mmCIF file of C-alpha atoms and ligand atoms in Angstrom:
data_model
loop_
_atom_site.group_PDB
_atom_site.id
_atom_site.type_symbol
_atom_site.label_atom_id
_atom_site.label_comp_id
_atom_site.label_asym_id
_atom_site.label_seq_id
_atom_site.Cartn_x
_atom_site.Cartn_y
_atom_site.Cartn_z
ATOM 1 C CA MET A 1 -31.009 -13.651 140.439
ATOM 2 C CA ASN A 2 -30.335 -14.818 136.920
ATOM 3 C CA LEU A 3 -32.935 -15.626 134.276
ATOM 4 C CA VAL A 4 -32.686 -19.411 134.783
ATOM 5 C CA ASN A 5 -33.507 -19.072 138.497
ATOM 6 C CA ILE A 6 -36.458 -16.782 137.782
ATOM 7 C CA ILE A 7 -37.863 -19.240 135.226
ATOM 8 C CA SER A 8 -37.404 -22.134 137.656
ATOM 9 C CA ILE A 9 -39.318 -20.280 140.371
ATOM 10 C CA LEU A 10 -42.128 -19.439 137.944
ATOM 11 C CA ILE A 11 -42.404 -23.089 136.870
ATOM 12 C CA VAL A 12 -42.647 -24.199 140.515
ATOM 13 C CA LEU A 13 -45.350 -21.588 141.185
ATOM 14 C CA VAL A 14 -47.374 -22.678 138.135
ATOM 15 C CA ILE A 15 -47.125 -26.369 139.080
ATOM 16 C CA SER A 16 -48.180 -25.530 142.641
ATOM 17 C CA ALA A 17 -51.179 -23.568 141.395
ATOM 18 C CA VAL A 18 -52.320 -26.391 139.120
ATOM 19 C CA SER A 19 -51.833 -28.988 141.852
ATOM 20 C CA SER A 20 -53.837 -27.003 144.362
ATOM 21 C CA ASP A 21 -56.949 -27.380 142.195
ATOM 22 C CA GLN A 22 -56.772 -31.125 142.475
ATOM 23 C CA SER A 23 -55.743 -31.578 146.081
ATOM 24 C CA PRO A 24 -57.092 -34.727 147.695
ATOM 25 C CA PRO A 25 -58.879 -34.704 151.061
ATOM 26 C CA ALA A 26 -56.554 -34.026 153.968
ATOM 27 C CA ASP A 27 -57.146 -37.473 155.446
ATOM 28 C CA SER A 28 -55.915 -39.345 152.405
ATOM 29 C CA VAL A 29 -52.552 -39.984 150.825
ATOM 30 C CA VAL A 30 -51.911 -39.368 147.169
ATOM 31 C CA LEU A 31 -50.153 -42.231 145.475
ATOM 32 C CA THR A 32 -47.614 -40.907 142.998
ATOM 33 C CA PRO A 33 -46.406 -43.011 140.093
ATOM 34 C CA GLU A 34 -42.911 -43.109 138.740
ATOM 35 C CA VAL A 35 -42.436 -41.265 135.476
ATOM 36 C CA ASN A 36 -41.774 -43.533 132.529
ATOM 37 C CA GLU A 37 -38.973 -42.440 130.265
ATOM 38 C CA ASN A 38 -41.186 -43.167 127.249
ATOM 39 C CA ASP A 39 -43.831 -40.708 128.372
ATOM 40 C CA ALA A 40 -42.416 -37.802 126.393
ATOM 41 C CA GLU A 41 -42.917 -39.767 123.172
ATOM 42 C CA THR A 42 -46.564 -40.440 123.852
ATOM 43 C CA ARG A 43 -47.873 -37.098 125.076
ATOM 44 C CA LYS A 44 -49.417 -36.110 121.774
ATOM 45 C CA ASP A 45 -53.147 -36.223 122.039
ATOM 46 C CA CYS A 46 -55.885 -37.542 119.776
ATOM 47 C CA GLY A 47 -58.387 -35.212 121.422
ATOM 48 C CA CYS A 48 -60.734 -37.975 122.569
ATOM 49 C CA GLN A 49 -60.936 -36.323 125.996
ATOM 50 C CA LYS A 50 -61.986 -33.044 124.392
ATOM 51 C CA THR A 51 -65.262 -34.204 122.861
ATOM 52 C CA ASN A 52 -67.267 -32.825 125.764
ATOM 53 C CA ARG A 53 -70.467 -30.945 125.117
ATOM 54 C CA GLU A 54 -69.249 -27.676 126.557
ATOM 55 C CA LYS A 55 -66.209 -27.654 124.246
ATOM 56 C CA ALA A 56 -68.135 -27.000 121.046
ATOM 57 C CA VAL A 57 -71.833 -26.930 120.280
ATOM 58 C CA PRO A 58 -73.733 -25.703 117.225
ATOM 59 C CA GLY A 59 -75.278 -22.786 119.107
ATOM 60 C CA GLU A 60 -76.531 -21.728 122.505
ATOM 61 C CA ASP A 61 -80.142 -21.790 121.378
ATOM 62 C CA THR A 62 -79.835 -25.429 120.414
ATOM 63 C CA LEU A 63 -78.360 -26.321 123.772
ATOM 64 C CA GLU A 64 -80.914 -24.386 125.779
ATOM 65 C CA ASN A 65 -83.834 -25.751 123.833
ATOM 66 C CA ASN A 66 -82.692 -29.302 124.099
ATOM 67 C CA THR A 67 -81.668 -29.702 127.713
ATOM 68 C CA PRO A 68 -81.685 -33.467 128.051
ATOM 69 C CA LYS A 69 -83.622 -35.279 130.705
ATOM 70 C CA VAL A 70 -82.858 -38.940 131.274
ATOM 71 C CA GLU A 71 -86.028 -40.940 130.759
ATOM 72 C CA SER A 72 -87.071 -42.784 133.878
ATOM 73 C CA SER A 73 -89.883 -44.775 132.301
ATOM 74 C CA VAL A 74 -87.769 -47.069 130.184
ATOM 75 C CA HIS A 75 -87.733 -49.873 132.724
ATOM 76 C CA GLY A 76 -91.505 -49.827 133.091
ATOM 77 C CA THR A 77 -93.868 -52.303 131.504
ATOM 78 C CA GLU A 78 -93.408 -56.026 131.179
ATOM 79 C CA ASP A 79 -93.557 -55.720 127.400
ATOM 80 C CA SER A 80 -90.480 -53.508 127.455
ATOM 81 C CA GLN A 81 -88.279 -56.040 129.242
ATOM 82 C CA PRO A 82 -85.430 -57.649 127.299
ATOM 83 C CA ARG A 83 -85.558 -61.201 126.038
ATOM 84 C CA ARG A 84 -82.584 -63.516 125.780
ATOM 85 C CA SER A 85 -82.030 -63.131 122.074
ATOM 86 C CA GLU A 86 -82.008 -59.366 122.343
ATOM 87 C CA THR A 87 -78.940 -58.881 124.466
ATOM 88 C CA ASN A 88 -75.288 -59.619 124.580
ATOM 89 C CA VAL A 89 -73.660 -62.940 125.499
ATOM 90 C CA MET A 90 -72.034 -62.778 128.938
ATOM 91 C CA VAL A 91 -69.153 -64.679 130.533
ATOM 92 C CA LYS A 92 -68.318 -65.015 134.188
ATOM 93 C CA VAL A 93 -65.047 -63.477 135.261
ATOM 94 C CA HIS A 94 -63.875 -65.460 138.306
ATOM 95 C CA THR A 95 -61.554 -63.552 140.559
ATOM 96 C CA ASP A 96 -61.294 -66.023 143.443
ATOM 97 C CA GLU A 97 -61.060 -63.211 145.992
ATOM 98 C CA THR A 98 -57.325 -63.041 145.340
ATOM 99 C CA GLU A 99 -55.469 -59.810 144.797
ATOM 100 C CA ASN A 100 -55.317 -58.275 141.389
ATOM 101 C CA PHE A 101 -53.657 -55.066 140.322
ATOM 102 C CA VAL A 102 -55.032 -52.055 138.559
ATOM 103 C CA GLY A 103 -52.837 -49.234 137.324
ATOM 104 C CA THR A 104 -49.109 -49.532 136.803
ATOM 105 C CA ASP A 105 -45.837 -48.237 138.216
ATOM 106 C CA ARG A 106 -44.593 -47.884 134.642
ATOM 107 C CA PRO A 107 -47.159 -45.539 133.124
ATOM 108 C CA PHE A 108 -46.788 -44.302 129.559
ATOM 109 C CA LEU A 109 -49.252 -41.446 130.013
ATOM 110 C CA VAL A 110 -48.693 -40.138 133.537
ATOM 111 C CA ALA A 111 -51.133 -37.259 133.134
ATOM 112 C CA ASP A 112 -53.947 -39.767 132.551
ATOM 113 C CA GLY A 113 -53.522 -41.258 136.030
ATOM 114 C CA GLU A 114 -52.302 -44.640 134.783
ATOM 115 C CA GLY A 115 -50.213 -45.086 137.905
ATOM 116 C CA PRO A 116 -49.406 -46.222 140.413
ATOM 117 C CA ALA A 117 -50.199 -49.930 140.637
ATOM 118 C CA ARG A 118 -52.875 -50.599 143.289
ATOM 119 C CA LYS A 119 -53.887 -53.921 144.768
ATOM 120 C CA VAL A 120 -57.585 -54.700 144.565
ATOM 121 C CA THR A 121 -59.814 -57.668 145.296
ATOM 122 C CA LEU A 122 -62.999 -58.212 143.356
ATOM 123 C CA ASP A 123 -66.042 -60.408 143.686
ATOM 124 C CA SER A 124 -66.595 -62.500 140.579
ATOM 125 C CA PHE A 125 -68.794 -60.780 138.016
ATOM 126 C CA TRP A 126 -70.291 -61.248 134.552
ATOM 127 C CA LEU A 127 -69.253 -59.212 131.549
ATOM 128 C CA ASP A 128 -70.653 -58.854 128.029
ATOM 129 C CA VAL A 129 -68.483 -60.667 125.499
ATOM 130 C CA TYR A 130 -69.079 -57.928 122.931
ATOM 131 C CA GLU A 131 -69.489 -54.191 122.832
ATOM 132 C CA VAL A 132 -73.206 -53.330 122.682
ATOM 133 C CA SER A 133 -74.170 -53.373 118.999
ATOM 134 C CA ASN A 134 -76.533 -51.224 116.960
ATOM 135 C CA ALA A 135 -78.864 -54.237 116.787
ATOM 136 C CA ASP A 136 -78.850 -54.500 120.607
ATOM 137 C CA PHE A 137 -79.485 -50.809 121.035
ATOM 138 C CA GLN A 138 -82.229 -50.721 118.400
ATOM 139 C CA LYS A 139 -84.161 -53.407 120.301
ATOM 140 C CA PHE A 140 -83.801 -51.366 123.483
ATOM 141 C CA VAL A 141 -85.135 -48.265 121.720
ATOM 142 C CA GLU A 142 -87.969 -50.184 120.051
ATOM 143 C CA ALA A 143 -88.990 -51.664 123.414
ATOM 144 C CA THR A 144 -88.783 -48.467 125.434
ATOM 145 C CA GLY A 145 -88.952 -45.452 123.142
ATOM 146 C CA TYR A 146 -85.728 -44.196 124.649
ATOM 147 C CA VAL A 147 -84.238 -41.034 123.141
ATOM 148 C CA THR A 148 -80.482 -40.569 123.489
ATOM 149 C CA GLU A 149 -78.828 -37.389 124.680
ATOM 150 C CA ALA A 150 -77.201 -36.822 121.264
ATOM 151 C CA GLU A 151 -80.719 -36.781 119.790
ATOM 152 C CA LYS A 152 -81.953 -34.355 122.459
ATOM 153 C CA PHE A 153 -78.974 -32.061 121.996
ATOM 154 C CA ASN A 154 -79.297 -32.552 118.222
ATOM 155 C CA SER A 155 -75.530 -32.850 117.942
ATOM 156 C CA SER A 156 -72.618 -35.196 118.498
ATOM 157 C CA PHE A 157 -68.911 -35.330 117.650
ATOM 158 C CA VAL A 158 -67.662 -36.968 114.442
ATOM 159 C CA LEU A 159 -64.179 -37.223 112.947
ATOM 160 C CA GLU A 160 -63.986 -34.812 110.010
ATOM 161 C CA LEU A 161 -62.532 -37.488 107.713
ATOM 162 C CA PHE A 162 -65.810 -39.417 107.806
ATOM 163 C CA LEU A 163 -68.106 -36.535 106.866
ATOM 164 C CA SER A 164 -69.426 -35.817 103.391
ATOM 165 C CA GLU A 165 -68.372 -32.546 101.770
ATOM 166 C CA LYS A 166 -71.965 -31.330 101.994
ATOM 167 C CA ILE A 167 -72.109 -31.796 105.757
ATOM 168 C CA LYS A 168 -68.630 -30.354 106.319
ATOM 169 C CA LYS A 169 -69.593 -27.126 104.556
ATOM 170 C CA GLU A 170 -72.448 -26.618 107.006
ATOM 171 C CA ILE A 171 -70.237 -26.822 110.105
ATOM 172 C CA THR A 172 -68.389 -23.769 111.355
ATOM 173 C CA GLN A 173 -67.013 -25.023 114.668
ATOM 174 C CA SER A 174 -64.426 -27.560 115.750
ATOM 175 C CA VAL A 175 -62.844 -28.643 118.996
ATOM 176 C CA ALA A 176 -60.031 -26.472 120.317
ATOM 177 C CA GLY A 177 -56.778 -28.416 120.237
ATOM 178 C CA ALA A 178 -58.367 -31.239 118.234
ATOM 179 C CA PRO A 179 -59.735 -29.633 115.056
ATOM 180 C CA TRP A 180 -60.410 -33.024 113.442
ATOM 181 C CA TRP A 181 -63.392 -33.388 115.795
ATOM 182 C CA LEU A 182 -66.480 -31.576 114.557
ATOM 183 C CA PRO A 183 -69.821 -31.075 116.350
ATOM 184 C CA VAL A 184 -72.245 -32.408 113.780
ATOM 185 C CA PRO A 185 -75.976 -31.551 113.895
ATOM 186 C CA GLN A 186 -78.194 -34.649 113.665
ATOM 187 C CA ALA A 187 -75.282 -37.028 114.229
ATOM 188 C CA ASP A 188 -76.629 -39.729 116.517
ATOM 189 C CA TRP A 189 -76.604 -43.512 116.938
ATOM 190 C CA ARG A 190 -78.756 -43.985 113.824
ATOM 191 C CA HIS A 191 -76.568 -41.575 111.812
ATOM 192 C CA PRO A 192 -73.037 -42.302 113.015
ATOM 193 C CA TYR A 193 -71.160 -40.191 110.456
ATOM 194 C CA GLY A 194 -73.680 -37.406 109.967
ATOM 195 C CA PRO A 195 -77.335 -37.130 108.922
ATOM 196 C CA ASP A 196 -76.625 -38.499 105.427
ATOM 197 C CA THR A 197 -75.352 -41.830 106.841
ATOM 198 C CA SER A 198 -77.166 -44.748 108.468
ATOM 199 C CA ILE A 199 -76.598 -47.961 110.394
ATOM 200 C CA ALA A 200 -78.385 -50.131 107.800
ATOM 201 C CA ASP A 201 -75.176 -51.974 106.936
ATOM 202 C CA ARG A 202 -73.695 -51.623 110.424
ATOM 203 C CA MET A 203 -76.201 -53.419 112.654
ATOM 204 C CA ASP A 204 -73.444 -55.672 114.021
ATOM 205 C CA HIS A 205 -71.132 -52.722 114.682
ATOM 206 C CA PRO A 206 -70.938 -51.114 118.138
ATOM 207 C CA VAL A 207 -73.502 -48.450 118.910
ATOM 208 C CA VAL A 208 -71.872 -45.002 119.089
ATOM 209 C CA HIS A 209 -73.017 -41.502 120.009
ATOM 210 C CA VAL A 210 -74.284 -42.870 123.319
ATOM 211 C CA SER A 211 -73.555 -40.871 126.454
ATOM 212 C CA TRP A 212 -72.675 -42.362 129.839
ATOM 213 C CA ASN A 213 -76.246 -41.623 130.903
ATOM 214 C CA ASP A 214 -77.571 -43.476 127.832
ATOM 215 C CA ALA A 215 -75.316 -46.455 128.578
ATOM 216 C CA VAL A 216 -76.570 -46.647 132.168
ATOM 217 C CA GLU A 217 -80.171 -46.681 130.927
ATOM 218 C CA PHE A 218 -79.486 -49.491 128.441
ATOM 219 C CA CYS A 219 -77.696 -51.644 131.009
ATOM 220 C CA GLN A 220 -80.499 -51.182 133.547
ATOM 221 C CA TRP A 221 -83.075 -52.221 130.937
ATOM 222 C CA ALA A 222 -80.983 -55.329 130.217
ATOM 223 C CA LYS A 223 -80.897 -56.133 133.974
ATOM 224 C CA LYS A 224 -77.204 -55.356 133.986
ATOM 225 C CA ARG A 225 -74.980 -52.417 134.943
ATOM 226 C CA LEU A 226 -71.819 -50.733 133.700
ATOM 227 C CA PRO A 227 -68.584 -52.403 134.847
ATOM 228 C CA THR A 228 -66.369 -50.562 137.304
ATOM 229 C CA GLU A 229 -62.969 -49.493 136.005
ATOM 230 C CA ALA A 230 -61.342 -52.113 138.265
ATOM 231 C CA GLU A 231 -63.560 -54.868 136.826
ATOM 232 C CA TRP A 232 -62.970 -53.799 133.226
ATOM 233 C CA GLU A 233 -59.215 -53.524 133.702
ATOM 234 C CA THR A 234 -58.914 -56.794 135.627
ATOM 235 C CA ALA A 235 -60.772 -58.628 132.850
ATOM 236 C CA CYS A 236 -58.536 -56.937 130.270
ATOM 237 C CA ARG A 237 -55.326 -57.869 132.056
ATOM 238 C CA SER A 238 -56.480 -61.399 132.855
ATOM 239 C CA GLY A 239 -55.106 -60.873 136.332
ATOM 240 C CA LYS A 240 -51.563 -60.250 135.099
ATOM 241 C CA HIS A 241 -49.340 -57.509 136.470
ATOM 242 C CA ASP A 242 -48.338 -54.837 133.979
ATOM 243 C CA ARG A 243 -49.798 -56.696 130.997
ATOM 244 C CA LEU A 244 -50.115 -54.216 128.154
ATOM 245 C CA PHE A 245 -52.787 -55.902 126.047
ATOM 246 C CA PRO A 246 -55.417 -58.535 126.856
ATOM 247 C CA TRP A 247 -53.387 -61.267 125.125
ATOM 248 C CA GLY A 248 -49.886 -60.293 126.268
ATOM 249 C CA ASN A 249 -47.359 -57.561 125.676
ATOM 250 C CA LEU A 250 -46.928 -57.722 121.900
ATOM 251 C CA GLU A 251 -49.190 -55.410 119.933
ATOM 252 C CA GLN A 252 -49.232 -57.758 116.950
ATOM 253 C CA PRO A 253 -48.227 -61.282 118.030
ATOM 254 C CA LYS A 254 -46.965 -63.190 114.978
ATOM 255 C CA GLY A 255 -47.900 -60.181 112.870
ATOM 256 C CA GLU A 256 -51.615 -60.729 113.486
ATOM 257 C CA HIS A 257 -53.980 -57.820 114.050
ATOM 258 C CA ARG A 258 -56.041 -58.426 117.176
ATOM 259 C CA MET A 259 -57.792 -55.098 117.472
ATOM 260 C CA ASN A 260 -59.166 -52.236 115.435
ATOM 261 C CA ILE A 261 -56.933 -49.177 115.801
ATOM 262 C CA TRP A 262 -55.497 -46.652 113.308
ATOM 263 C CA GLN A 263 -52.732 -47.235 110.792
ATOM 264 C CA GLY A 264 -51.406 -44.423 108.603
ATOM 265 C CA ASP A 265 -51.323 -40.677 109.180
ATOM 266 C CA PHE A 266 -53.811 -39.602 111.807
ATOM 267 C CA PRO A 267 -56.249 -37.957 111.223
ATOM 268 C CA THR A 268 -56.108 -37.608 107.432
ATOM 269 C CA SER A 269 -55.408 -41.068 106.030
ATOM 270 C CA ASN A 270 -55.859 -44.648 107.157
ATOM 271 C CA THR A 271 -54.153 -47.569 105.448
ATOM 272 C CA GLU A 272 -56.624 -50.057 106.945
ATOM 273 C CA GLU A 273 -53.978 -52.676 107.641
ATOM 274 C CA ASP A 274 -56.284 -54.133 110.283
ATOM 275 C CA GLY A 275 -59.177 -54.103 107.801
ATOM 276 C CA TYR A 276 -61.130 -51.075 109.039
ATOM 277 C CA THR A 277 -60.957 -47.284 108.974
ATOM 278 C CA ALA A 278 -63.861 -46.790 111.382
ATOM 279 C CA THR A 279 -65.797 -49.315 113.499
ATOM 280 C CA CYS A 280 -65.729 -53.058 112.832
ATOM 281 C CA PRO A 281 -68.362 -55.662 113.791
ATOM 282 C CA VAL A 282 -68.360 -56.410 117.525
ATOM 283 C CA THR A 283 -67.574 -60.054 116.682
ATOM 284 C CA GLN A 284 -64.488 -59.188 114.597
ATOM 285 C CA TYR A 285 -60.978 -60.516 115.305
ATOM 286 C CA ALA A 286 -59.920 -63.421 117.471
ATOM 287 C CA ARG A 287 -61.054 -63.280 121.054
ATOM 288 C CA GLN A 288 -58.761 -61.002 123.026
ATOM 289 C CA THR A 289 -58.841 -62.936 126.292
ATOM 290 C CA LYS A 290 -59.035 -66.629 127.120
ATOM 291 C CA HIS A 291 -62.508 -66.065 128.506
ATOM 292 C CA GLY A 292 -63.693 -64.912 125.101
ATOM 293 C CA LEU A 293 -63.983 -61.130 125.402
ATOM 294 C CA LYS A 294 -63.722 -59.353 122.067
ATOM 295 C CA ASN A 295 -62.664 -55.815 121.157
ATOM 296 C CA LEU A 296 -62.050 -54.750 124.756
ATOM 297 C CA VAL A 297 -59.141 -52.722 123.443
ATOM 298 C CA GLY A 298 -59.729 -50.943 120.168
ATOM 299 C CA ASN A 299 -62.875 -50.471 118.062
ATOM 300 C CA VAL A 300 -64.771 -48.119 120.425
ATOM 301 C CA TRP A 301 -63.990 -46.639 123.800
ATOM 302 C CA GLU A 302 -66.147 -48.148 126.553
ATOM 303 C CA TRP A 303 -67.783 -46.223 129.362
ATOM 304 C CA VAL A 304 -67.263 -47.599 132.886
ATOM 305 C CA SER A 305 -69.116 -46.514 136.001
ATOM 306 C CA ASP A 306 -66.338 -44.614 137.841
ATOM 307 C CA TRP A 307 -65.944 -40.872 138.166
ATOM 308 C CA TRP A 308 -62.655 -39.648 136.702
ATOM 309 C CA ALA A 309 -59.626 -38.616 138.763
ATOM 310 C CA VAL A 310 -55.943 -38.735 137.892
ATOM 311 C CA ARG A 311 -54.797 -39.046 141.487
ATOM 312 C CA HIS A 312 -55.714 -42.231 143.281
ATOM 313 C CA SER A 313 -56.351 -41.881 146.967
ATOM 314 C CA SER A 314 -55.167 -44.523 149.408
ATOM 315 C CA SER A 315 -58.428 -44.019 151.283
ATOM 316 C CA GLN A 316 -60.302 -45.760 148.460
ATOM 317 C CA PRO A 317 -61.545 -49.232 149.399
ATOM 318 C CA THR A 318 -59.431 -52.013 147.892
ATOM 319 C CA HIS A 319 -62.330 -54.498 147.724
ATOM 320 C CA ASN A 320 -64.669 -53.882 144.782
ATOM 321 C CA PRO A 321 -63.451 -50.280 144.338
ATOM 322 C CA THR A 322 -65.882 -47.971 142.561
ATOM 323 C CA GLY A 323 -63.678 -44.894 142.145
ATOM 324 C CA PRO A 324 -64.133 -41.372 143.507
ATOM 325 C CA GLU A 325 -67.476 -40.528 145.112
ATOM 326 C CA THR A 326 -68.016 -37.482 142.888
ATOM 327 C CA GLY A 327 -66.564 -35.817 139.830
ATOM 328 C CA THR A 328 -67.355 -34.021 136.611
ATOM 329 C CA ASP A 329 -66.228 -36.633 134.071
ATOM 330 C CA LYS A 330 -66.714 -40.373 133.751
ATOM 331 C CA VAL A 331 -63.951 -42.842 132.860
ATOM 332 C CA LYS A 332 -63.761 -44.602 129.496
ATOM 333 C CA LYS A 333 -61.445 -47.518 128.724
ATOM 334 C CA GLY A 334 -59.851 -49.410 125.854
ATOM 335 C CA GLY A 335 -59.104 -46.810 123.205
ATOM 336 C CA SER A 336 -60.755 -46.844 119.799
ATOM 337 C CA TYR A 337 -60.285 -47.237 116.044
ATOM 338 C CA MET A 338 -58.835 -43.702 116.147
ATOM 339 C CA CYS A 339 -55.907 -44.654 118.394
ATOM 340 C CA ILE A 340 -52.373 -44.772 117.016
ATOM 341 C CA LYS A 341 -49.265 -45.095 119.152
ATOM 342 C CA SER A 342 -47.767 -41.780 118.039
ATOM 343 C CA MET A 343 -50.898 -39.802 118.975
ATOM 344 C CA CYS A 344 -53.003 -41.815 121.362
ATOM 345 C CA TYR A 345 -51.319 -44.860 122.896
ATOM 346 C CA ARG A 346 -54.451 -45.675 124.829
ATOM 347 C CA TYR A 347 -55.348 -49.117 123.489
ATOM 348 C CA ARG A 348 -53.635 -50.654 126.544
ATOM 349 C CA CYS A 349 -55.458 -52.205 129.500
ATOM 350 C CA VAL A 350 -54.313 -49.586 132.033
ATOM 351 C CA ALA A 351 -54.885 -46.639 129.685
ATOM 352 C CA ARG A 352 -57.850 -44.427 130.429
ATOM 353 C CA SER A 353 -59.578 -41.263 129.359
ATOM 354 C CA SER A 354 -62.732 -39.377 130.239
ATOM 355 C CA ASN A 355 -65.661 -37.288 129.091
ATOM 356 C CA THR A 356 -68.585 -35.600 130.795
ATOM 357 C CA PRO A 357 -71.479 -38.064 131.304
ATOM 358 C CA ASP A 358 -73.664 -36.299 128.719
ATOM 359 C CA SER A 359 -71.002 -36.426 125.990
ATOM 360 C CA SER A 360 -71.034 -38.649 122.942
ATOM 361 C CA ALA A 361 -68.868 -39.252 119.893
ATOM 362 C CA SER A 362 -68.448 -41.519 116.891
ATOM 363 C CA ASN A 363 -65.838 -43.654 118.648
ATOM 364 C CA LEU A 364 -67.436 -44.084 122.087
ATOM 365 C CA GLY A 365 -69.639 -47.010 123.131
ATOM 366 C CA PHE A 366 -69.928 -49.462 126.028
ATOM 367 C CA ARG A 367 -70.548 -52.997 127.240
ATOM 368 C CA CYS A 368 -72.444 -54.100 130.341
ATOM 369 C CA ALA A 369 -71.552 -56.154 133.435
ATOM 370 C CA ALA A 370 -73.650 -57.887 136.095
ATOM 371 C CA ASP A 371 -73.210 -59.301 139.590
ATOM 372 C CA SER A 372 -74.993 -62.460 138.456
ATOM 373 C CA LEU A 373 -76.363 -63.701 135.159
ATOM 374 C CA PRO A 374 -79.809 -62.135 134.646
ATOM 375 C CA ASP A 375 -82.654 -64.673 134.940
ATOM 376 C CA TYR A 376 -83.771 -64.227 131.353
ATOM 377 C CA LEU A 377 -80.306 -65.350 130.214
ATOM 378 C CA ARG A 378 -80.372 -68.564 132.259
ATOM 379 C CA SER A 379 -82.085 -70.894 129.775
ATOM 380 C CA ASP A 380 -80.383 -74.112 128.681
ATOM 381 C CA ASP A 381 -80.405 -72.846 125.100
ATOM 382 C CA PHE A 382 -78.551 -69.746 126.154
ATOM 383 C CA LEU A 383 -75.913 -71.641 128.124
ATOM 384 C CA GLU A 384 -75.477 -74.027 125.191
ATOM 385 C CA SER A 385 -74.991 -71.069 122.857
ATOM 386 C CA MET A 386 -72.305 -69.773 125.179
ATOM 387 C CA ARG A 387 -70.491 -73.108 125.024
ATOM 388 C CA SER A 388 -70.736 -73.247 121.244
ATOM 389 C CA ASP A 389 -69.321 -69.750 121.144
ATOM 390 C CA ASP A 390 -66.290 -71.150 122.946
ATOM 391 C CA SER A 391 -66.556 -68.481 125.586
ATOM 392 C CA GLU A 392 -66.778 -70.538 128.754
ATOM 393 C CA SER A 393 -65.776 -68.816 131.932
ATOM 394 C CA ILE A 394 -62.338 -69.358 133.366
ATOM 395 C CA SER A 395 -60.478 -68.410 136.483
ATOM 396 C CA LEU A 396 -58.330 -65.350 136.087
ATOM 397 C CA SER A 397 -56.211 -65.338 139.130
ATOM 398 C CA THR A 398 -53.969 -67.847 140.828
ATOM 399 C CA SER A 399 -54.175 -70.633 138.259
ATOM 400 C CA ASP A 400 -52.983 -68.177 135.644
ATOM 401 C CA ARG A 401 -54.452 -70.182 132.811
ATOM 402 C CA VAL A 402 -54.135 -67.418 130.288
ATOM 403 C CA GLN A 403 -51.039 -67.997 128.204
ATOM 404 C CA ASP A 404 -48.845 -64.981 127.809
ATOM 405 C CA GLU A 405 -47.637 -64.910 124.240
ATOM 406 C CA LEU A 406 -44.310 -63.288 124.791
HETATM 407 CA CA1 CA B 501 -58.485 -49.810 111.935
HETATM 408 CA CA1 CA B 502 -63.561 -51.550 122.820
#
């Protein structure tokens, strides 16, 4: 047996061993996507999936002494309930019970589980027009006294570029494989780039350093919920098959920036061609979809409700799918201001990543969904404000009203 044959056998054995850890239930069929020839160009990794709490923490004592417990009292008294002006504008995403697709048969990042394409049907739902802002989250905290998991752990992940020299000198750890991510003591939603920063001039920016558990608590307080991955992706694609971006397939139609991603040399320099190095206001840029949604792709990653898996079982329901029943990580969608095509081509509608539900970082936020518009948002004033915001609901499916700009 020559050396080539021995190596080939070893590779097969390694692949088999890895696959066996992720085997689906015996009664289901694993759907396997085709490999895209471009995948090799886009396998470099920004490390967004590595900002999990177990990857790097300031010290075991800190972790043990700050084991987070999700507050259950935040939905309690009448005084703590949200009022209309305190929450995000929502639009109705009509799906008309027709078939939509999630996933793609032409994945760029196969290992992320972008493929294959799967047919789904969804009930119509409501979705926040904007990512949840610092102003939104502050009102939630003021009303409930909620303490985020980053505050309980006394640490969250921040890109090194954004830290002051003083703070950097105090940090001795980084994330394996993504050394530009540092676990920063006292980084939290009020101190997005370390304890010597604040949100005073960023109240209209998306809240960051919120875990999946924190996001669930906020949405419940606001009488909403997190969107499922299928809902988020269907809204992003406007019902179109294999649409790359919410507005079409061109990253910059007519040279216009429509999202906040990274330009320059990641992670050391940013030329700010889209206007921002880090987060931008949640209202920034033209609306990304005809129904008015802004910053779905880019700005901050957005938690969705599904558990993470990279293999999609055919035993999953196709109507209102909610993802795997269990898991260790939760899915996040949309990419962030740290995404650049050469390192992290994840600002596409089908792209996806994950973190453990207690993780948080300076580029990870969320928006909420709802089965129906919450009662406190049903006033005439509110509906009028929606119309003036030019974000009326539209049908996404058969009428295909969204103009593709190719
Ligand atoms: Ca940018
Ligand atoms: Ca986003």
